[in-house]
Amino acid sequence: MSASVSPNRRAELRVGGVTPFTTIDFPGRLAAVVYVQGCPWRCGYCHNPHLQSRAAGPARTWAEVAAWLRRRRGLLDGVVFSGGEPTLDAALGDAVDEARALGYATGLHTAGIYPARLAALLPRLDWVGLDIKAPLADAALHDRITGVEGGAAAVQRSLGHMLASGVAYECRTTADDAWLDDAALRRLSADLARRGVAQWALQACRRPGAAASSASIPSARTWAELSAPFARCTLRGPDGEHAVFDAPHYTNGDAPARIFTDS
């Protein structure tokens, strides 16, 4: 007779992988990244396509990860849940609570696919990185980037929840010039500023298997326009190098060109 699972047993987070140490995925924290398996979107530039399928077997159990986090107390001070899309997993809230009970600050990388789930999590988070794929008013473009219809409205609600919560955050956009030309980036910048976003990051697109390139980084003139409305802007190059601009922004028109080179 096969064993049955107790109806009272909590579901366990499906862990697709762990980065044991990072200084760049959770601002101001020495953190571990827990990658959650599964994402309903199919963005062409996704860096973790192996995490898209929910059916893939977990790389390790959450119980194993939690035990490892207990041993890392004093060496790390944060845990950031990434993916995939972590809010897809109904067990995420329990995992966040357990990480907090261990004394860790908690962060979340999300595309804002599930606004109600994000809203429930926000009081238990210390920081959120929210991916903004396209101008929020351009639902058709958003659908083409993600391969799924109807996502832009959900992202708008998630952004509203996040801004209203007061949690520390960063909105960030992958500058894929196959989808986002300078005009689209200008619309996106204006839209985010109009909604009250103060922190925005633009990151170069690097498709899986392709060589690093700064081609998707906008020109210095365009970047000056894009960054002007924000209190803090970050421009990330193709190999992870980045420059941060706090208001007032630089006035030297060749600044991004000087920072990001292919050498």
PDB file of C-alpha atoms in Angstrom:
ATOM      1  CA  MET A   1       0.000   0.000   0.000  1.00  0.00           C
ATOM      2  CA  SER A   2       1.473   3.370  -1.012  1.00  0.00           C
ATOM      3  CA  ALA A   3       2.060   5.973   1.647  1.00  0.00           C
ATOM      4  CA  SER A   4      -0.212   9.000   1.574  1.00  0.00           C
ATOM      5  CA  VAL A   5       0.706  12.574   2.366  1.00  0.00           C
ATOM      6  CA  SER A   6      -1.016  13.996   5.409  1.00  0.00           C
ATOM      7  CA  PRO A   7      -3.494  16.758   4.481  1.00  0.00           C
ATOM      8  CA  ASN A   8      -2.082  18.780   7.385  1.00  0.00           C
ATOM      9  CA  ARG A   9       1.475  18.650   6.108  1.00  0.00           C
ATOM     10  CA  ARG A  10       2.699  22.005   4.771  1.00  0.00           C
ATOM     11  CA  ALA A  11       3.881  22.201   1.190  1.00  0.00           C
ATOM     12  CA  GLU A  12       7.620  22.745   0.902  1.00  0.00           C
ATOM     13  CA  LEU A  13       9.265  25.392  -1.252  1.00  0.00           C
ATOM     14  CA  ARG A  14      10.577  23.971  -4.538  1.00  0.00           C
ATOM     15  CA  VAL A  15      14.208  25.070  -4.555  1.00  0.00           C
ATOM     16  CA  GLY A  16      15.881  25.181  -7.967  1.00  0.00           C
ATOM     17  CA  GLY A  17      19.298  26.220  -6.668  1.00  0.00           C
ATOM     18  CA  VAL A  18      21.250  28.353  -4.195  1.00  0.00           C
ATOM     19  CA  THR A  19      23.959  30.979  -4.549  1.00  0.00           C
ATOM     20  CA  PRO A  20      25.778  30.738  -1.210  1.00  0.00           C
ATOM     21  CA  PHE A  21      27.183  34.268  -1.168  1.00  0.00           C
ATOM     22  CA  THR A  22      26.439  37.511  -2.999  1.00  0.00           C
ATOM     23  CA  THR A  23      27.056  41.194  -2.435  1.00  0.00           C
ATOM     24  CA  ILE A  24      25.019  42.419  -5.435  1.00  0.00           C
ATOM     25  CA  ASP A  25      21.608  40.726  -5.260  1.00  0.00           C
ATOM     26  CA  PHE A  26      20.421  42.290  -1.986  1.00  0.00           C
ATOM     27  CA  PRO A  27      21.658  45.883  -1.557  1.00  0.00           C
ATOM     28  CA  GLY A  28      23.600  46.455   1.639  1.00  0.00           C
ATOM     29  CA  ARG A  29      23.566  42.800   2.662  1.00  0.00           C
ATOM     30  CA  LEU A  30      25.888  39.833   2.547  1.00  0.00           C
ATOM     31  CA  ALA A  31      23.301  37.393   1.318  1.00  0.00           C
ATOM     32  CA  ALA A  32      22.466  33.997  -0.058  1.00  0.00           C
ATOM     33  CA  VAL A  33      20.123  33.647  -3.036  1.00  0.00           C
ATOM     34  CA  VAL A  34      17.482  30.917  -2.994  1.00  0.00           C
ATOM     35  CA  TYR A  35      16.131  30.245  -6.502  1.00  0.00           C
ATOM     36  CA  VAL A  36      12.539  29.049  -6.601  1.00  0.00           C
ATOM     37  CA  GLN A  37      11.516  26.656  -9.372  1.00  0.00           C
ATOM     38  CA  GLY A  38       8.863  27.744 -11.852  1.00  0.00           C
ATOM     39  CA  CYS A  39       7.799  30.784 -13.886  1.00  0.00           C
ATOM     40  CA  PRO A  40       4.776  31.209 -16.184  1.00  0.00           C
ATOM     41  CA  TRP A  41       6.533  33.742 -18.446  1.00  0.00           C
ATOM     42  CA  ARG A  42       8.955  32.944 -21.264  1.00  0.00           C
ATOM     43  CA  CYS A  43      11.132  36.022 -21.739  1.00  0.00           C
ATOM     44  CA  GLY A  44      13.680  35.441 -24.498  1.00  0.00           C
ATOM     45  CA  TYR A  45      16.549  36.930 -22.490  1.00  0.00           C
ATOM     46  CA  CYS A  46      15.848  34.938 -19.319  1.00  0.00           C
ATOM     47  CA  HIS A  47      19.127  34.027 -17.593  1.00  0.00           C
ATOM     48  CA  ASN A  48      17.574  31.075 -15.755  1.00  0.00           C
ATOM     49  CA  PRO A  49      15.497  29.178 -18.345  1.00  0.00           C
ATOM     50  CA  HIS A  50      16.149  25.948 -16.450  1.00  0.00           C
ATOM     51  CA  LEU A  51      13.993  27.387 -13.658  1.00  0.00           C
ATOM     52  CA  GLN A  52      10.969  28.067 -15.860  1.00  0.00           C
ATOM     53  CA  SER A  53       9.371  24.628 -15.660  1.00  0.00           C
ATOM     54  CA  ARG A  54       7.552  23.906 -12.444  1.00  0.00           C
ATOM     55  CA  ALA A  55       7.793  20.201 -13.226  1.00  0.00           C
ATOM     56  CA  ALA A  56      11.579  20.059 -12.896  1.00  0.00           C
ATOM     57  CA  GLY A  57      12.770  18.255  -9.800  1.00  0.00           C
ATOM     58  CA  PRO A  58      14.087  20.399  -6.920  1.00  0.00           C
ATOM     59  CA  ALA A  59      17.845  20.784  -6.705  1.00  0.00           C
ATOM     60  CA  ARG A  60      17.598  20.411  -2.936  1.00  0.00           C
ATOM     61  CA  THR A  61      14.858  20.506  -0.345  1.00  0.00           C
ATOM     62  CA  TRP A  62      13.935  23.637   1.559  1.00  0.00           C
ATOM     63  CA  ALA A  63      14.640  21.724   4.780  1.00  0.00           C
ATOM     64  CA  GLU A  64      18.230  21.240   3.595  1.00  0.00           C
ATOM     65  CA  VAL A  65      18.545  24.915   2.698  1.00  0.00           C
ATOM     66  CA  ALA A  66      17.090  26.009   6.045  1.00  0.00           C
ATOM     67  CA  ALA A  67      19.550  23.768   7.905  1.00  0.00           C
ATOM     68  CA  TRP A  68      22.396  25.274   5.893  1.00  0.00           C
ATOM     69  CA  LEU A  69      21.151  28.800   6.710  1.00  0.00           C
ATOM     70  CA  ARG A  70      21.213  27.966  10.412  1.00  0.00           C
ATOM     71  CA  ARG A  71      24.895  27.123  10.087  1.00  0.00           C
ATOM     72  CA  ARG A  72      25.600  30.346   8.170  1.00  0.00           C
ATOM     73  CA  ARG A  73      24.273  32.690  10.843  1.00  0.00           C
ATOM     74  CA  GLY A  74      26.918  35.272  11.646  1.00  0.00           C
ATOM     75  CA  LEU A  75      28.475  34.910   8.188  1.00  0.00           C
ATOM     76  CA  LEU A  76      25.469  36.095   6.179  1.00  0.00           C
ATOM     77  CA  ASP A  77      22.853  38.652   7.121  1.00  0.00           C
ATOM     78  CA  GLY A  78      20.320  38.316   4.313  1.00  0.00           C
ATOM     79  CA  VAL A  79      18.415  35.825   2.179  1.00  0.00           C
ATOM     80  CA  VAL A  80      16.920  36.862  -1.149  1.00  0.00           C
ATOM     81  CA  PHE A  81      14.341  34.683  -2.878  1.00  0.00           C
ATOM     82  CA  SER A  82      14.641  34.718  -6.643  1.00  0.00           C
ATOM     83  CA  GLY A  83      13.644  32.507  -9.539  1.00  0.00           C
ATOM     84  CA  GLY A  84      11.952  31.669 -11.716  1.00  0.00           C
ATOM     85  CA  GLU A  85       9.106  33.606 -10.159  1.00  0.00           C
ATOM     86  CA  PRO A  86       9.174  32.959  -6.401  1.00  0.00           C
ATOM     87  CA  THR A  87       5.628  34.201  -5.752  1.00  0.00           C
ATOM     88  CA  LEU A  88       4.370  31.309  -7.891  1.00  0.00           C
ATOM     89  CA  ASP A  89       5.141  28.986  -4.978  1.00  0.00           C
ATOM     90  CA  ALA A  90       2.488  28.812  -2.259  1.00  0.00           C
ATOM     91  CA  ALA A  91       5.172  27.840   0.266  1.00  0.00           C
ATOM     92  CA  LEU A  92       7.166  31.054  -0.208  1.00  0.00           C
ATOM     93  CA  GLY A  93       5.565  32.829   2.759  1.00  0.00           C
ATOM     94  CA  ASP A  94       6.513  30.038   5.158  1.00  0.00           C
ATOM     95  CA  ALA A  95      10.085  30.028   3.835  1.00  0.00           C
ATOM     96  CA  VAL A  96      10.355  33.814   4.256  1.00  0.00           C
ATOM     97  CA  ASP A  97       9.048  33.535   7.807  1.00  0.00           C
ATOM     98  CA  GLU A  98      11.551  30.788   8.602  1.00  0.00           C
ATOM     99  CA  ALA A  99      14.441  32.831   7.222  1.00  0.00           C
ATOM    100  CA  ARG A 100      13.341  35.811   9.314  1.00  0.00           C
ATOM    101  CA  ALA A 101      13.056  33.604  12.416  1.00  0.00           C
ATOM    102  CA  LEU A 102      16.699  32.653  11.861  1.00  0.00           C
ATOM    103  CA  GLY A 103      17.617  36.334  12.072  1.00  0.00           C
ATOM    104  CA  TYR A 104      18.036  37.063   8.376  1.00  0.00           C
ATOM    105  CA  ALA A 105      16.827  40.114   6.486  1.00  0.00           C
ATOM    106  CA  THR A 106      14.670  38.970   3.582  1.00  0.00           C
ATOM    107  CA  GLY A 107      14.605  40.160  -0.011  1.00  0.00           C
ATOM    108  CA  LEU A 108      12.594  39.214  -3.070  1.00  0.00           C
ATOM    109  CA  HIS A 109      13.199  39.305  -6.816  1.00  0.00           C
ATOM    110  CA  THR A 110       9.859  39.292  -8.634  1.00  0.00           C
ATOM    111  CA  ALA A 111       8.267  40.256 -11.917  1.00  0.00           C
ATOM    112  CA  GLY A 112       5.052  41.221 -10.129  1.00  0.00           C
ATOM    113  CA  ILE A 113       3.027  38.448 -11.748  1.00  0.00           C
ATOM    114  CA  TYR A 114       0.852  37.789  -8.675  1.00  0.00           C
ATOM    115  CA  PRO A 115      -0.109  41.114  -7.027  1.00  0.00           C
ATOM    116  CA  ALA A 116      -2.185  39.694  -4.161  1.00  0.00           C
ATOM    117  CA  ARG A 117       0.564  37.282  -3.158  1.00  0.00           C
ATOM    118  CA  LEU A 118       3.134  40.078  -3.271  1.00  0.00           C
ATOM    119  CA  ALA A 119       0.912  42.308  -1.142  1.00  0.00           C
ATOM    120  CA  ALA A 120       0.675  39.582   1.510  1.00  0.00           C
ATOM    121  CA  LEU A 121       4.451  39.160   1.554  1.00  0.00           C
ATOM    122  CA  LEU A 122       5.463  42.828   1.678  1.00  0.00           C
ATOM    123  CA  PRO A 123       5.158  43.260   5.478  1.00  0.00           C
ATOM    124  CA  ARG A 124       7.674  40.410   5.895  1.00  0.00           C
ATOM    125  CA  LEU A 125      10.247  41.725   3.400  1.00  0.00           C
ATOM    126  CA  ASP A 126      13.113  44.160   3.814  1.00  0.00           C
ATOM    127  CA  TRP A 127      13.727  44.787   0.118  1.00  0.00           C
ATOM    128  CA  VAL A 128      12.124  44.044  -3.254  1.00  0.00           C
ATOM    129  CA  GLY A 129      13.638  44.047  -6.739  1.00  0.00           C
ATOM    130  CA  LEU A 130      10.723  44.438  -9.176  1.00  0.00           C
ATOM    131  CA  ASP A 131      11.306  43.662 -12.848  1.00  0.00           C
ATOM    132  CA  ILE A 132       9.556  46.029 -15.242  1.00  0.00           C
ATOM    133  CA  LYS A 133       9.638  44.502 -18.711  1.00  0.00           C
ATOM    134  CA  ALA A 134       8.090  47.277 -20.801  1.00  0.00           C
ATOM    135  CA  PRO A 135       6.171  50.564 -20.600  1.00  0.00           C
ATOM    136  CA  LEU A 136       3.260  49.703 -18.346  1.00  0.00           C
ATOM    137  CA  ALA A 137       0.714  51.273 -20.672  1.00  0.00           C
ATOM    138  CA  ASP A 138       1.900  49.110 -23.583  1.00  0.00           C
ATOM    139  CA  ALA A 139       0.224  45.808 -22.762  1.00  0.00           C
ATOM    140  CA  ALA A 140       0.808  44.410 -26.253  1.00  0.00           C
ATOM    141  CA  LEU A 141       4.572  44.939 -26.045  1.00  0.00           C
ATOM    142  CA  HIS A 142       4.641  43.429 -22.564  1.00  0.00           C
ATOM    143  CA  ASP A 143       2.812  40.351 -23.883  1.00  0.00           C
ATOM    144  CA  ARG A 144       5.303  39.944 -26.735  1.00  0.00           C
ATOM    145  CA  ILE A 145       8.283  40.114 -24.376  1.00  0.00           C
ATOM    146  CA  THR A 146       6.894  37.613 -21.870  1.00  0.00           C
ATOM    147  CA  GLY A 147       5.076  35.344 -24.327  1.00  0.00           C
ATOM    148  CA  VAL A 148       1.968  35.493 -22.130  1.00  0.00           C
ATOM    149  CA  GLU A 149      -1.074  37.753 -22.394  1.00  0.00           C
ATOM    150  CA  GLY A 150      -2.401  39.997 -19.655  1.00  0.00           C
ATOM    151  CA  GLY A 151       0.707  40.507 -17.523  1.00  0.00           C
ATOM    152  CA  ALA A 152       1.036  44.300 -17.680  1.00  0.00           C
ATOM    153  CA  ALA A 153      -2.058  44.951 -15.557  1.00  0.00           C
ATOM    154  CA  ALA A 154      -0.762  42.627 -12.844  1.00  0.00           C
ATOM    155  CA  VAL A 155       2.612  44.392 -12.813  1.00  0.00           C
ATOM    156  CA  GLN A 156       0.885  47.754 -12.421  1.00  0.00           C
ATOM    157  CA  ARG A 157      -0.990  46.476  -9.358  1.00  0.00           C
ATOM    158  CA  SER A 158       2.174  44.958  -7.911  1.00  0.00           C
ATOM    159  CA  LEU A 159       4.045  48.216  -8.372  1.00  0.00           C
ATOM    160  CA  GLY A 160       1.270  50.064  -6.581  1.00  0.00           C
ATOM    161  CA  HIS A 161       1.332  47.626  -3.661  1.00  0.00           C
ATOM    162  CA  MET A 162       5.112  47.866  -3.373  1.00  0.00           C
ATOM    163  CA  LEU A 163       5.248  51.663  -3.430  1.00  0.00           C
ATOM    164  CA  ALA A 164       2.407  51.942  -0.902  1.00  0.00           C
ATOM    165  CA  SER A 165       4.114  49.522   1.482  1.00  0.00           C
ATOM    166  CA  GLY A 166       7.159  51.706   2.074  1.00  0.00           C
ATOM    167  CA  VAL A 167       9.531  48.734   1.713  1.00  0.00           C
ATOM    168  CA  ALA A 168      12.965  49.443   0.235  1.00  0.00           C
ATOM    169  CA  TYR A 169      12.995  48.543  -3.447  1.00  0.00           C
ATOM    170  CA  GLU A 170      14.525  48.803  -6.868  1.00  0.00           C
ATOM    171  CA  CYS A 171      12.618  48.739 -10.138  1.00  0.00           C
ATOM    172  CA  ARG A 172      14.779  47.349 -12.908  1.00  0.00           C
ATOM    173  CA  THR A 173      14.501  46.825 -16.636  1.00  0.00           C
ATOM    174  CA  THR A 174      16.484  44.704 -19.061  1.00  0.00           C
ATOM    175  CA  ALA A 175      17.384  46.881 -22.044  1.00  0.00           C
ATOM    176  CA  ASP A 176      16.798  44.386 -24.843  1.00  0.00           C
ATOM    177  CA  ASP A 177      17.064  46.469 -28.007  1.00  0.00           C
ATOM    178  CA  ALA A 178      15.071  43.815 -29.869  1.00  0.00           C
ATOM    179  CA  TRP A 179      12.041  45.043 -27.896  1.00  0.00           C
ATOM    180  CA  LEU A 180      12.881  48.362 -26.256  1.00  0.00           C
ATOM    181  CA  ASP A 181      14.172  51.135 -28.494  1.00  0.00           C
ATOM    182  CA  ASP A 182      15.010  54.577 -27.132  1.00  0.00           C
ATOM    183  CA  ALA A 183      11.426  55.763 -27.575  1.00  0.00           C
ATOM    184  CA  ALA A 184      10.071  52.834 -25.553  1.00  0.00           C
ATOM    185  CA  LEU A 185      12.636  53.432 -22.815  1.00  0.00           C
ATOM    186  CA  ARG A 186      11.630  57.088 -22.647  1.00  0.00           C
ATOM    187  CA  ARG A 187       7.969  56.097 -22.277  1.00  0.00           C
ATOM    188  CA  LEU A 188       8.902  53.644 -19.543  1.00  0.00           C
ATOM    189  CA  SER A 189      11.015  56.178 -17.666  1.00  0.00           C
ATOM    190  CA  ALA A 190       8.220  58.763 -17.779  1.00  0.00           C
ATOM    191  CA  ASP A 191       5.613  56.196 -16.719  1.00  0.00           C
ATOM    192  CA  LEU A 192       7.625  55.025 -13.697  1.00  0.00           C
ATOM    193  CA  ALA A 193       8.376  58.590 -12.614  1.00  0.00           C
ATOM    194  CA  ARG A 194       4.697  59.517 -12.929  1.00  0.00           C
ATOM    195  CA  ARG A 195       3.796  56.638 -10.614  1.00  0.00           C
ATOM    196  CA  GLY A 196       6.246  57.806  -7.948  1.00  0.00           C
ATOM    197  CA  VAL A 197       9.181  55.460  -8.549  1.00  0.00           C
ATOM    198  CA  ALA A 198      12.404  56.946  -7.156  1.00  0.00           C
ATOM    199  CA  GLN A 199      14.871  54.118  -7.858  1.00  0.00           C
ATOM    200  CA  TRP A 200      15.337  52.509 -11.265  1.00  0.00           C
ATOM    201  CA  ALA A 201      18.050  50.330 -12.764  1.00  0.00           C
ATOM    202  CA  LEU A 202      18.648  49.667 -16.446  1.00  0.00           C
ATOM    203  CA  GLN A 203      20.677  46.573 -17.209  1.00  0.00           C
ATOM    204  CA  ALA A 204      22.257  45.459 -20.460  1.00  0.00           C
ATOM    205  CA  CYS A 205      20.666  42.483 -22.158  1.00  0.00           C
ATOM    206  CA  ARG A 206      22.777  39.372 -22.397  1.00  0.00           C
ATOM    207  CA  ARG A 207      20.965  36.486 -24.020  1.00  0.00           C
ATOM    208  CA  PRO A 208      21.882  32.989 -22.857  1.00  0.00           C
ATOM    209  CA  GLY A 209      24.835  31.699 -24.860  1.00  0.00           C
ATOM    210  CA  ALA A 210      25.599  35.069 -26.431  1.00  0.00           C
ATOM    211  CA  ALA A 211      28.762  37.098 -25.926  1.00  0.00           C
ATOM    212  CA  ALA A 212      28.598  40.096 -23.622  1.00  0.00           C
ATOM    213  CA  SER A 213      27.897  43.344 -25.438  1.00  0.00           C
ATOM    214  CA  SER A 214      27.203  46.935 -24.479  1.00  0.00           C
ATOM    215  CA  ALA A 215      25.063  47.411 -27.614  1.00  0.00           C
ATOM    216  CA  SER A 216      21.827  47.501 -25.614  1.00  0.00           C
ATOM    217  CA  ILE A 217      23.094  50.264 -23.312  1.00  0.00           C
ATOM    218  CA  PRO A 218      21.531  53.559 -24.445  1.00  0.00           C
ATOM    219  CA  SER A 219      23.618  56.466 -25.626  1.00  0.00           C
ATOM    220  CA  ALA A 220      24.866  59.030 -23.139  1.00  0.00           C
ATOM    221  CA  ARG A 221      22.314  61.570 -24.343  1.00  0.00           C
ATOM    222  CA  THR A 222      19.443  59.093 -23.997  1.00  0.00           C
ATOM    223  CA  TRP A 223      20.601  57.918 -20.583  1.00  0.00           C
ATOM    224  CA  ALA A 224      20.702  61.501 -19.343  1.00  0.00           C
ATOM    225  CA  GLU A 225      17.045  61.861 -20.344  1.00  0.00           C
ATOM    226  CA  LEU A 226      16.021  58.502 -18.913  1.00  0.00           C
ATOM    227  CA  SER A 227      17.683  58.981 -15.541  1.00  0.00           C
ATOM    228  CA  ALA A 228      16.721  62.613 -14.950  1.00  0.00           C
ATOM    229  CA  PRO A 229      13.387  61.997 -13.129  1.00  0.00           C
ATOM    230  CA  PHE A 230      14.782  59.607 -10.529  1.00  0.00           C
ATOM    231  CA  ALA A 231      16.479  60.159  -7.199  1.00  0.00           C
ATOM    232  CA  ARG A 232      18.734  57.171  -7.850  1.00  0.00           C
ATOM    233  CA  CYS A 233      19.530  55.378 -11.098  1.00  0.00           C
ATOM    234  CA  THR A 234      21.814  52.451 -11.798  1.00  0.00           C
ATOM    235  CA  LEU A 235      23.225  51.543 -15.198  1.00  0.00           C
ATOM    236  CA  ARG A 236      24.483  47.958 -15.321  1.00  0.00           C
ATOM    237  CA  GLY A 237      26.814  46.796 -18.045  1.00  0.00           C
ATOM    238  CA  PRO A 238      26.882  43.415 -19.751  1.00  0.00           C
ATOM    239  CA  ASP A 239      29.400  41.863 -17.369  1.00  0.00           C
ATOM    240  CA  GLY A 240      27.799  43.137 -14.175  1.00  0.00           C
ATOM    241  CA  GLU A 241      29.819  46.346 -13.839  1.00  0.00           C
ATOM    242  CA  HIS A 242      27.638  49.242 -12.870  1.00  0.00           C
ATOM    243  CA  ALA A 243      27.510  52.927 -12.167  1.00  0.00           C
ATOM    244  CA  VAL A 244      25.101  54.592  -9.752  1.00  0.00           C
ATOM    245  CA  PHE A 245      23.876  58.141 -10.241  1.00  0.00           C
ATOM    246  CA  ASP A 246      22.282  59.980  -7.327  1.00  0.00           C
ATOM    247  CA  ALA A 247      20.422  63.216  -7.956  1.00  0.00           C
ATOM    248  CA  PRO A 248      21.593  65.651  -9.120  1.00  0.00           C
ATOM    249  CA  HIS A 249      22.718  63.544 -12.070  1.00  0.00           C
ATOM    250  CA  TYR A 250      25.967  63.959 -13.940  1.00  0.00           C
ATOM    251  CA  THR A 251      26.101  66.544 -16.675  1.00  0.00           C
ATOM    252  CA  ASN A 252      29.059  65.150 -18.603  1.00  0.00           C
ATOM    253  CA  GLY A 253      27.429  63.780 -21.754  1.00  0.00           C
ATOM    254  CA  ASP A 254      30.005  61.057 -22.336  1.00  0.00           C
ATOM    255  CA  ALA A 255      29.756  59.498 -18.847  1.00  0.00           C
ATOM    256  CA  PRO A 256      28.135  56.153 -19.717  1.00  0.00           C
ATOM    257  CA  ALA A 257      30.329  55.725 -22.793  1.00  0.00           C
ATOM    258  CA  ARG A 258      33.385  56.184 -20.599  1.00  0.00           C
ATOM    259  CA  ILE A 259      32.160  53.758 -17.933  1.00  0.00           C
ATOM    260  CA  PHE A 260      31.158  50.915 -20.197  1.00  0.00           C
ATOM    261  CA  THR A 261      33.631  49.743 -22.762  1.00  0.00           C
ATOM    262  CA  ASP A 262      34.226  46.427 -24.500  1.00  0.00           C
ATOM    263  CA  SER A 263      37.885  46.336 -23.475  1.00  0.00           C
TER     264      SER A 263
END
